[in-house]
Amino acid sequence: MQNTIDTLKEGGRISLEEALELAEKCDVHTLGELGGLARKARYGNTAYYVYNQHMNYTDICANACRFCAFSKRVGDETGFTFTVEQAQAKIRERAHEPIREVHIVGGLNPALPYEYYLELIAGVKAERPEATVKAFTAVEVAYLAELKGISYQQVLQDMRDAGLGALPGGGAEVFSPALREKLCPEKVPGSVWLEIHELAHTMGIKTNCTLLFGHIETWRDRLEHMAALRDLQDRTNGFICFIPLQYQPGNNPLEAQGTDGVDYLKMIALSRLFLDNVPHLKAYWAFSGVKPAQLALHAGADDFDGTLVEEKVGHAAGASSPKGMTVTKLRETIKQSGFTPVERDTFFNEI
Ligand code: V47
Ligand code: SF4
């Protein structure tokens, strides 16, 4: 293990087996220190944040992922679906705020036609021309390609023409086919998620990437997932930011406990150290909790995400963090952690 630690201290790349040994044998203090040194070498004392708005356009979903507490079944009258006008009104509610990014994802609602998605992007962009519309996961892109009977590339092209700026990283879950069978059997396979992100990158569309962790997966499953992301990034360099999403155990049928703060910090450190070619690493406070996210900035993360208002997916599953934060609070929280808050846009251009 000392050889692996030396490799990391020299800025070298480690293999999956070496990362696995660290994950299983190295204490959180040593791992956190290594992750912290790697982030400091790149970003010094800077911690990024974004002035953003999350919007979910529908919670009706044809899939039924076992970990999801957000979605409602087709036909459930308690579900919601925004018209494009309602979505625009949500954006207009915050017209007085300098929002730089609108993050839009939702369920797979069979009542919505292909054109709705393009009108939604264009409608939001018309309200907020200066913001980046970061919308629709690869799962939604795959669903739309099938719905319309067109290629993934055509869907991405149409979305870009409508005003799409980037793809969010959701829907990746864990790539292991055996785990996907247990967690989200209706969802497209990991290979399709990777194919769509590769295509987006080759078209010049930047994307984020995620891993849902802390449920029934092992460290090997996590690292194999990250190895697939690292391989793709070596080919395309199109990923902006990696977001390890901590599983929230409430209100969903998956019988899993959820994870703890030590595992979270080890996950952050290993993400920084193993996934060495994805430049940014997000401490997603909405899922981890604010205090663990502050510690994550010391263990490898360089981004604190954003104002959000209002996060629904994790909160439906019992997340106890706030649903959003003011910019003042966000900056204060970063400063209290010992870092300098720096506002960024979706692509990490400093503002
Ligand atoms: O894909 C669903 C996850 C994701 C639960 O790209 C759950 O900048 C935890 O991807 N516990 C959506 N997670 C969120 C997401 C995201 C969030 C913030 C920023 C970005 C970005 C992307 O939420 C889903 C799924 O993996 N999810 N249920 C749950 N119970
Ligand atoms: Fe639907 Fe996404 Fe929830 Fe799965 S995670 S049930 S695809 S909304």
Short mmCIF file of C-alpha atoms and ligand atoms in Angstrom, two decimals:
data_model
loop_
_atom_site.label_atom_id
_atom_site.label_comp_id
_atom_site.label_asym_id
_atom_site.label_seq_id
_atom_site.Cartn_x
_atom_site.Cartn_y
_atom_site.Cartn_z
CA MET A 1 0.00 0.00 0.00
CA GLN A 2 2.93 2.37 0.66
CA ASN A 3 3.87 2.17 -3.07
CA THR A 4 0.36 3.30 -3.99
CA ILE A 5 0.54 6.19 -1.54
CA ASP A 6 3.92 7.21 -2.98
CA THR A 7 2.50 7.08 -6.54
CA LEU A 8 -0.33 9.38 -5.46
CA LYS A 9 2.02 11.79 -3.70
CA GLU A 10 3.98 12.05 -6.96
CA GLY A 11 0.76 12.79 -8.86
CA GLY A 12 0.69 9.40 -10.64
CA ARG A 13 -2.29 7.28 -11.69
CA ILE A 14 -3.34 4.25 -9.66
CA SER A 15 -4.99 1.05 -10.89
CA LEU A 16 -8.39 -0.27 -9.85
CA GLU A 17 -6.73 -2.95 -7.67
CA GLU A 18 -4.54 -0.36 -5.96
CA ALA A 19 -7.54 1.88 -5.33
CA LEU A 20 -9.45 -1.10 -3.93
CA GLU A 21 -6.63 -1.87 -1.51
CA LEU A 22 -6.67 1.77 -0.33
CA ALA A 23 -10.45 1.73 0.07
CA GLU A 24 -10.36 -1.45 2.13
CA LYS A 25 -7.21 -0.96 4.19
CA CYS A 26 -6.37 2.74 4.42
CA ASP A 27 -7.82 4.80 7.29
CA VAL A 28 -10.02 7.81 6.57
CA HIS A 29 -7.44 10.25 7.92
CA THR A 30 -4.69 9.18 5.51
CA LEU A 31 -7.08 8.97 2.56
CA GLY A 32 -8.59 12.34 3.35
CA GLU A 33 -5.14 13.90 3.59
CA LEU A 34 -4.14 12.47 0.19
CA GLY A 35 -7.41 13.65 -1.39
CA GLY A 36 -7.00 17.07 0.21
CA LEU A 37 -3.42 17.42 -1.07
CA ALA A 38 -4.53 16.51 -4.62
CA ARG A 39 -7.33 19.12 -4.62
CA LYS A 40 -5.08 21.78 -3.09
CA ALA A 41 -2.44 21.15 -5.78
CA ARG A 42 -5.07 21.97 -8.43
CA TYR A 43 -7.28 24.56 -6.81
CA GLY A 44 -5.41 25.89 -3.77
CA ASN A 45 -7.87 27.31 -1.31
CA THR A 46 -10.69 27.84 -3.80
CA ALA A 47 -14.07 26.17 -3.35
CA TYR A 48 -16.52 26.74 -6.19
CA TYR A 49 -20.26 27.27 -6.03
CA VAL A 50 -22.94 28.00 -8.60
CA TYR A 51 -26.00 30.22 -8.45
CA ASN A 52 -28.49 27.70 -9.80
CA GLN A 53 -32.11 26.61 -9.82
CA HIS A 54 -33.33 23.02 -9.87
CA MET A 55 -36.59 22.26 -11.61
CA ASN A 56 -38.40 18.93 -11.93
CA TYR A 57 -41.01 19.10 -14.70
CA THR A 58 -42.87 15.89 -13.77
CA ASP A 59 -42.66 13.15 -11.15
CA ILE A 60 -44.70 10.66 -13.18
CA CYS A 61 -42.39 7.87 -14.36
CA ALA A 62 -42.78 4.70 -16.42
CA ASN A 63 -39.81 3.21 -14.55
CA ALA A 64 -39.88 2.16 -10.92
CA CYS A 65 -36.30 2.28 -9.66
CA ARG A 66 -36.16 0.62 -6.25
CA PHE A 67 -34.21 3.48 -4.64
CA CYS A 68 -36.46 6.26 -5.96
CA ALA A 69 -38.89 7.99 -3.60
CA PHE A 70 -39.49 10.88 -5.96
CA SER A 71 -41.46 9.24 -8.78
CA LYS A 72 -45.15 8.36 -9.01
CA ARG A 73 -46.60 5.58 -11.16
CA VAL A 74 -48.40 6.42 -14.40
CA GLY A 75 -52.05 7.12 -13.55
CA ASP A 76 -51.33 8.26 -9.98
CA GLU A 77 -53.39 11.39 -9.53
CA THR A 78 -51.12 12.79 -6.84
CA GLY A 79 -48.36 13.19 -9.43
CA PHE A 80 -47.56 16.51 -11.11
CA THR A 81 -46.59 17.65 -14.58
CA PHE A 82 -45.75 21.24 -15.51
CA THR A 83 -46.92 22.77 -18.72
CA VAL A 84 -44.19 24.75 -20.44
CA GLU A 85 -45.95 27.91 -19.22
CA GLN A 86 -45.90 26.65 -15.62
CA ALA A 87 -42.21 25.84 -15.93
CA GLN A 88 -41.57 29.32 -17.27
CA ALA A 89 -43.51 30.81 -14.36
CA LYS A 90 -41.22 28.88 -11.94
CA ILE A 91 -38.22 30.46 -13.63
CA ARG A 92 -39.85 33.90 -13.60
CA GLU A 93 -40.45 33.64 -9.82
CA ARG A 94 -36.70 34.08 -9.42
CA ALA A 95 -36.19 36.62 -12.19
CA HIS A 96 -34.66 39.09 -9.70
CA GLU A 97 -31.80 36.68 -8.88
CA PRO A 98 -28.63 36.32 -11.02
CA ILE A 99 -29.09 32.61 -11.71
CA ARG A 100 -26.39 31.11 -13.96
CA GLU A 101 -27.67 27.57 -14.41
CA VAL A 102 -31.05 25.88 -14.59
CA HIS A 103 -30.93 22.13 -13.86
CA ILE A 104 -33.96 20.29 -15.28
CA VAL A 105 -34.74 16.57 -14.85
CA GLY A 106 -37.90 14.53 -14.38
CA GLY A 107 -39.60 11.16 -14.67
CA LEU A 108 -40.37 9.38 -17.94
CA ASN A 109 -43.95 10.51 -18.41
CA PRO A 110 -45.67 8.77 -21.34
CA ALA A 111 -48.23 11.60 -21.60
CA LEU A 112 -45.58 14.05 -22.81
CA PRO A 113 -44.76 14.25 -26.52
CA TYR A 114 -41.23 14.68 -27.90
CA GLU A 115 -41.91 18.31 -28.79
CA TYR A 116 -42.68 19.15 -25.13
CA TYR A 117 -39.04 18.58 -24.18
CA LEU A 118 -37.74 20.91 -26.87
CA GLU A 119 -40.34 23.55 -26.02
CA LEU A 120 -39.40 23.25 -22.35
CA ILE A 121 -35.73 23.95 -23.09
CA ALA A 122 -36.59 26.82 -25.43
CA GLY A 123 -39.17 28.25 -23.01
CA VAL A 124 -36.73 28.23 -20.07
CA LYS A 125 -33.94 29.65 -22.22
CA ALA A 126 -36.25 32.47 -23.36
CA GLU A 127 -36.87 33.40 -19.72
CA ARG A 128 -33.19 33.09 -18.78
CA PRO A 129 -31.04 33.68 -21.88
CA GLU A 130 -27.90 34.30 -19.79
CA ALA A 131 -28.13 30.98 -17.90
CA THR A 132 -26.97 27.54 -19.04
CA VAL A 133 -29.83 25.08 -19.38
CA LYS A 134 -28.40 21.78 -18.06
CA ALA A 135 -31.23 19.40 -18.79
CA PHE A 136 -32.26 15.76 -19.20
CA THR A 137 -30.20 12.77 -18.15
CA ALA A 138 -28.99 10.15 -20.60
CA VAL A 139 -31.97 8.06 -19.41
CA GLU A 140 -34.37 10.73 -20.68
CA VAL A 141 -32.39 11.09 -23.93
CA ALA A 142 -32.61 7.31 -24.54
CA TYR A 143 -36.33 7.32 -23.73
CA LEU A 144 -36.98 10.17 -26.18
CA ALA A 145 -35.00 8.50 -28.97
CA GLU A 146 -37.21 5.43 -28.60
CA LEU A 147 -40.41 7.49 -28.29
CA LYS A 148 -39.70 9.41 -31.49
CA GLY A 149 -37.95 6.55 -33.32
CA ILE A 150 -34.80 8.60 -33.94
CA SER A 151 -31.13 8.31 -33.01
CA TYR A 152 -29.58 9.52 -29.75
CA GLN A 153 -27.57 11.93 -31.85
CA GLN A 154 -30.70 13.47 -33.36
CA VAL A 155 -32.24 13.96 -29.90
CA LEU A 156 -29.08 15.69 -28.66
CA GLN A 157 -28.93 17.80 -31.82
CA ASP A 158 -32.58 18.88 -31.46
CA MET A 159 -32.01 19.71 -27.80
CA ARG A 160 -28.94 21.74 -28.54
CA ASP A 161 -30.82 23.63 -31.27
CA ALA A 162 -33.54 24.39 -28.68
CA GLY A 163 -30.98 25.89 -26.26
CA LEU A 164 -29.49 23.01 -24.25
CA GLY A 165 -26.06 23.89 -22.83
CA ALA A 166 -24.97 20.73 -21.00
CA LEU A 167 -26.22 17.34 -19.77
CA PRO A 168 -26.49 16.57 -16.05
CA GLY A 169 -24.91 13.40 -14.72
CA GLY A 170 -27.94 11.59 -13.33
CA GLY A 171 -29.19 8.16 -14.33
CA ALA A 172 -25.77 6.51 -14.16
CA GLU A 173 -26.55 4.82 -10.80
CA VAL A 174 -24.05 1.91 -10.71
CA PHE A 175 -23.03 0.40 -14.06
CA SER A 176 -22.79 -3.23 -12.82
CA PRO A 177 -25.51 -5.14 -14.78
CA ALA A 178 -26.13 -7.49 -11.82
CA LEU A 179 -26.77 -4.55 -9.49
CA ARG A 180 -28.88 -2.69 -12.05
CA GLU A 181 -31.11 -5.75 -12.26
CA LYS A 182 -31.80 -5.35 -8.54
CA LEU A 183 -31.87 -1.56 -8.36
CA CYS A 184 -33.44 -0.32 -11.56
CA PRO A 185 -34.34 -3.19 -13.91
CA GLU A 186 -36.31 -1.00 -16.35
CA LYS A 187 -33.58 1.57 -16.74
CA VAL A 188 -31.30 1.56 -19.80
CA PRO A 189 -28.04 -0.32 -19.21
CA GLY A 190 -24.88 1.49 -18.13
CA SER A 191 -23.44 0.91 -21.62
CA VAL A 192 -26.21 3.12 -23.08
CA TRP A 193 -25.58 5.85 -20.47
CA LEU A 194 -21.89 5.79 -21.46
CA GLU A 195 -22.70 5.74 -25.19
CA ILE A 196 -24.92 8.83 -24.90
CA HIS A 197 -22.33 10.76 -22.90
CA GLU A 198 -19.61 9.79 -25.38
CA LEU A 199 -21.81 10.97 -28.23
CA ALA A 200 -22.55 14.25 -26.44
CA HIS A 201 -18.82 14.81 -25.90
CA THR A 202 -17.99 14.16 -29.54
CA MET A 203 -20.71 16.69 -30.49
CA GLY A 204 -19.07 19.24 -28.18
CA ILE A 205 -21.71 19.00 -25.44
CA LYS A 206 -20.09 18.86 -22.00
CA THR A 207 -21.65 16.65 -19.34
CA ASN A 208 -21.44 15.69 -15.67
CA CYS A 209 -21.20 12.18 -14.27
CA THR A 210 -22.51 10.54 -11.10
CA LEU A 211 -22.42 7.36 -9.04
CA LEU A 212 -25.21 6.39 -6.67
CA PHE A 213 -23.44 4.82 -3.68
CA GLY A 214 -24.08 3.68 -0.13
CA HIS A 215 -26.81 1.06 -0.75
CA ILE A 216 -26.09 -2.56 -1.77
CA GLU A 217 -22.92 -2.05 -3.80
CA THR A 218 -19.34 -2.98 -2.88
CA TRP A 219 -16.16 -0.93 -3.21
CA ARG A 220 -15.31 -3.00 -6.30
CA ASP A 221 -18.65 -2.01 -7.89
CA ARG A 222 -17.92 1.67 -7.15
CA LEU A 223 -14.41 1.51 -8.57
CA GLU A 224 -15.45 -0.43 -11.69
CA HIS A 225 -18.04 2.28 -12.32
CA MET A 226 -15.43 5.00 -11.86
CA ALA A 227 -12.97 3.10 -14.08
CA ALA A 228 -15.55 3.16 -16.91
CA LEU A 229 -15.91 6.94 -16.43
CA ARG A 230 -12.12 7.39 -16.35
CA ASP A 231 -11.69 5.38 -19.58
CA LEU A 232 -14.35 7.45 -21.35
CA GLN A 233 -12.82 10.69 -20.09
CA ASP A 234 -9.39 9.60 -21.41
CA ARG A 235 -10.99 9.37 -24.87
CA THR A 236 -13.20 12.49 -24.88
CA ASN A 237 -12.35 14.87 -22.02
CA GLY A 238 -16.02 15.88 -21.99
CA PHE A 239 -16.89 15.38 -18.32
CA ILE A 240 -16.87 18.55 -16.24
CA CYS A 241 -17.63 17.28 -12.76
CA PHE A 242 -18.13 14.00 -10.88
CA ILE A 243 -20.85 13.82 -8.24
CA PRO A 244 -20.90 10.85 -5.86
CA LEU A 245 -24.58 10.74 -4.83
CA GLN A 246 -25.11 9.38 -1.35
CA TYR A 247 -28.12 7.05 -1.25
CA GLN A 248 -30.99 8.38 0.91
CA PRO A 249 -32.80 5.44 2.49
CA GLY A 250 -36.25 6.91 3.22
CA ASN A 251 -39.64 6.20 1.58
CA ASN A 252 -38.42 3.74 -1.04
CA PRO A 253 -38.70 -0.03 -1.45
CA LEU A 254 -34.98 -0.80 -1.52
CA GLU A 255 -34.01 -2.45 1.72
CA ALA A 256 -30.70 -0.74 2.33
CA GLN A 257 -29.46 1.19 5.34
CA GLY A 258 -27.62 4.04 3.72
CA THR A 259 -24.08 4.97 4.56
CA ASP A 260 -22.21 7.04 7.16
CA GLY A 261 -19.89 10.03 7.33
CA VAL A 262 -16.65 8.06 7.31
CA ASP A 263 -17.65 6.12 4.20
CA TYR A 264 -18.71 9.40 2.57
CA LEU A 265 -15.30 11.00 3.20
CA LYS A 266 -13.46 7.91 1.93
CA MET A 267 -15.66 8.00 -1.19
CA ILE A 268 -14.81 11.66 -1.78
CA ALA A 269 -11.08 11.05 -1.32
CA LEU A 270 -11.06 7.99 -3.60
CA SER A 271 -13.03 9.93 -6.22
CA ARG A 272 -10.37 12.65 -6.28
CA LEU A 273 -7.51 10.14 -6.30
CA PHE A 274 -8.78 7.46 -8.68
CA LEU A 275 -10.89 9.55 -11.07
CA ASP A 276 -7.89 11.75 -11.76
CA ASN A 277 -8.95 13.09 -15.15
CA VAL A 278 -12.38 14.55 -14.31
CA PRO A 279 -11.38 18.03 -13.20
CA HIS A 280 -14.08 18.80 -10.66
CA LEU A 281 -15.58 16.91 -7.75
CA LYS A 282 -18.81 17.99 -6.11
CA ALA A 283 -19.62 17.85 -2.42
CA TYR A 284 -23.38 17.63 -2.96
CA TRP A 285 -24.54 18.98 0.39
CA ALA A 286 -28.21 18.38 -0.42
CA PHE A 287 -27.62 14.61 -0.18
CA SER A 288 -24.61 14.33 2.17
CA GLY A 289 -25.74 17.00 4.63
CA VAL A 290 -24.05 20.37 4.97
CA LYS A 291 -21.49 19.46 7.65
CA PRO A 292 -20.10 16.34 5.90
CA ALA A 293 -19.91 18.40 2.69
CA GLN A 294 -17.76 20.98 4.52
CA LEU A 295 -15.38 18.16 5.51
CA ALA A 296 -15.47 16.83 1.94
CA LEU A 297 -13.83 20.07 0.78
CA HIS A 298 -10.82 19.00 2.88
CA ALA A 299 -10.81 15.42 1.55
CA GLY A 300 -10.79 16.18 -2.19
CA ALA A 301 -13.93 18.03 -3.33
CA ASP A 302 -13.52 21.46 -4.94
CA ASP A 303 -17.18 22.28 -5.64
CA PHE A 304 -20.01 22.93 -3.21
CA ASP A 305 -22.78 22.95 -5.85
CA GLY A 306 -25.32 25.63 -5.43
CA THR A 307 -28.33 27.47 -4.21
CA LEU A 308 -30.64 24.74 -5.65
CA VAL A 309 -34.07 25.87 -4.46
CA GLU A 310 -35.60 23.42 -4.45
CA GLU A 311 -34.10 19.93 -4.42
CA LYS A 312 -36.79 17.22 -4.55
CA VAL A 313 -35.23 13.83 -5.40
CA GLY A 314 -33.14 13.38 -2.25
CA HIS A 315 -35.70 15.08 -0.02
CA ALA A 316 -38.46 12.73 -1.15
CA ALA A 317 -36.16 9.97 0.19
CA GLY A 318 -35.69 11.68 3.55
CA ALA A 319 -32.64 13.93 3.09
CA SER A 320 -32.45 16.13 6.18
CA SER A 321 -30.41 18.97 4.65
CA PRO A 322 -32.10 22.25 3.62
CA LYS A 323 -33.81 22.21 0.19
CA GLY A 324 -31.82 25.23 -0.87
CA MET A 325 -29.43 27.90 0.42
CA THR A 326 -29.08 31.61 -0.16
CA VAL A 327 -25.84 32.74 -1.75
CA THR A 328 -24.89 34.51 1.48
CA LYS A 329 -25.34 31.29 3.46
CA LEU A 330 -23.51 29.23 0.84
CA ARG A 331 -20.51 31.60 0.89
CA GLU A 332 -20.50 31.69 4.70
CA THR A 333 -20.60 27.89 4.90
CA ILE A 334 -17.65 27.59 2.51
CA LYS A 335 -15.68 30.22 4.45
CA GLN A 336 -16.40 28.45 7.75
CA SER A 337 -14.82 25.35 6.22
CA GLY A 338 -11.59 27.30 5.67
CA PHE A 339 -11.92 27.87 1.90
CA THR A 340 -12.41 30.87 -0.35
CA PRO A 341 -15.78 30.80 -2.12
CA VAL A 342 -15.58 31.46 -5.86
CA GLU A 343 -18.70 31.70 -8.00
CA ARG A 344 -18.61 29.70 -11.23
CA ASP A 345 -20.84 28.89 -14.18
CA THR A 346 -21.74 25.36 -15.37
CA PHE A 347 -18.34 25.02 -17.08
CA PHE A 348 -16.39 26.32 -14.07
CA ASN A 349 -15.57 29.64 -15.64
CA GLU A 350 -15.08 31.98 -12.69
CA ILE A 351 -17.55 34.84 -12.41
O1 V47 B 1 -30.11 9.77 -11.16
C1 V47 B 1 -32.70 8.86 -6.88
C2 V47 B 1 -30.46 9.78 -7.67
C3 V47 B 1 -30.18 11.29 -9.29
C4 V47 B 1 -32.22 8.59 -4.79
O2 V47 B 1 -25.29 16.70 -12.94
C5 V47 B 1 -31.13 9.18 -5.41
O3 V47 B 1 -24.86 18.50 -11.81
C6 V47 B 1 -29.98 9.23 -3.45
O4 V47 B 1 -28.15 13.24 -10.84
N1 V47 B 1 -30.99 8.64 -2.78
C7 V47 B 1 -30.57 12.66 -9.72
N2 V47 B 1 -30.01 9.50 -4.76
C8 V47 B 1 -29.66 13.72 -9.10
C9 V47 B 1 -28.49 14.01 -10.00
C10 V47 B 1 -27.75 15.29 -9.86
C11 V47 B 1 -27.88 16.05 -8.73
C12 V47 B 1 -27.17 17.25 -8.65
C13 V47 B 1 -26.38 17.70 -9.67
C14 V47 B 1 -26.26 16.91 -10.80
C15 V47 B 1 -25.42 17.39 -11.93
C16 V47 B 1 -26.93 15.70 -10.91
O5 V47 B 1 -30.62 11.12 -7.97
C17 V47 B 1 -30.74 10.08 -9.98
C18 V47 B 1 -30.48 9.02 -8.95
O6 V47 B 1 -29.17 8.51 -9.12
N3 V47 B 1 -31.45 9.30 -6.70
N4 V47 B 1 -33.19 8.41 -5.70
C19 V47 B 1 -32.12 8.30 -3.39
N5 V47 B 1 -33.09 7.68 -2.72
FE1 SF4 B 2 -38.00 7.31 -12.76
FE2 SF4 B 2 -35.59 8.47 -12.45
FE3 SF4 B 2 -37.05 7.74 -10.27
FE4 SF4 B 2 -35.94 5.85 -11.84
S1 SF4 B 2 -34.80 7.40 -10.62
S2 SF4 B 2 -38.08 5.85 -11.05
S3 SF4 B 2 -36.10 6.77 -13.89
S4 SF4 B 2 -37.59 9.29 -11.79
#
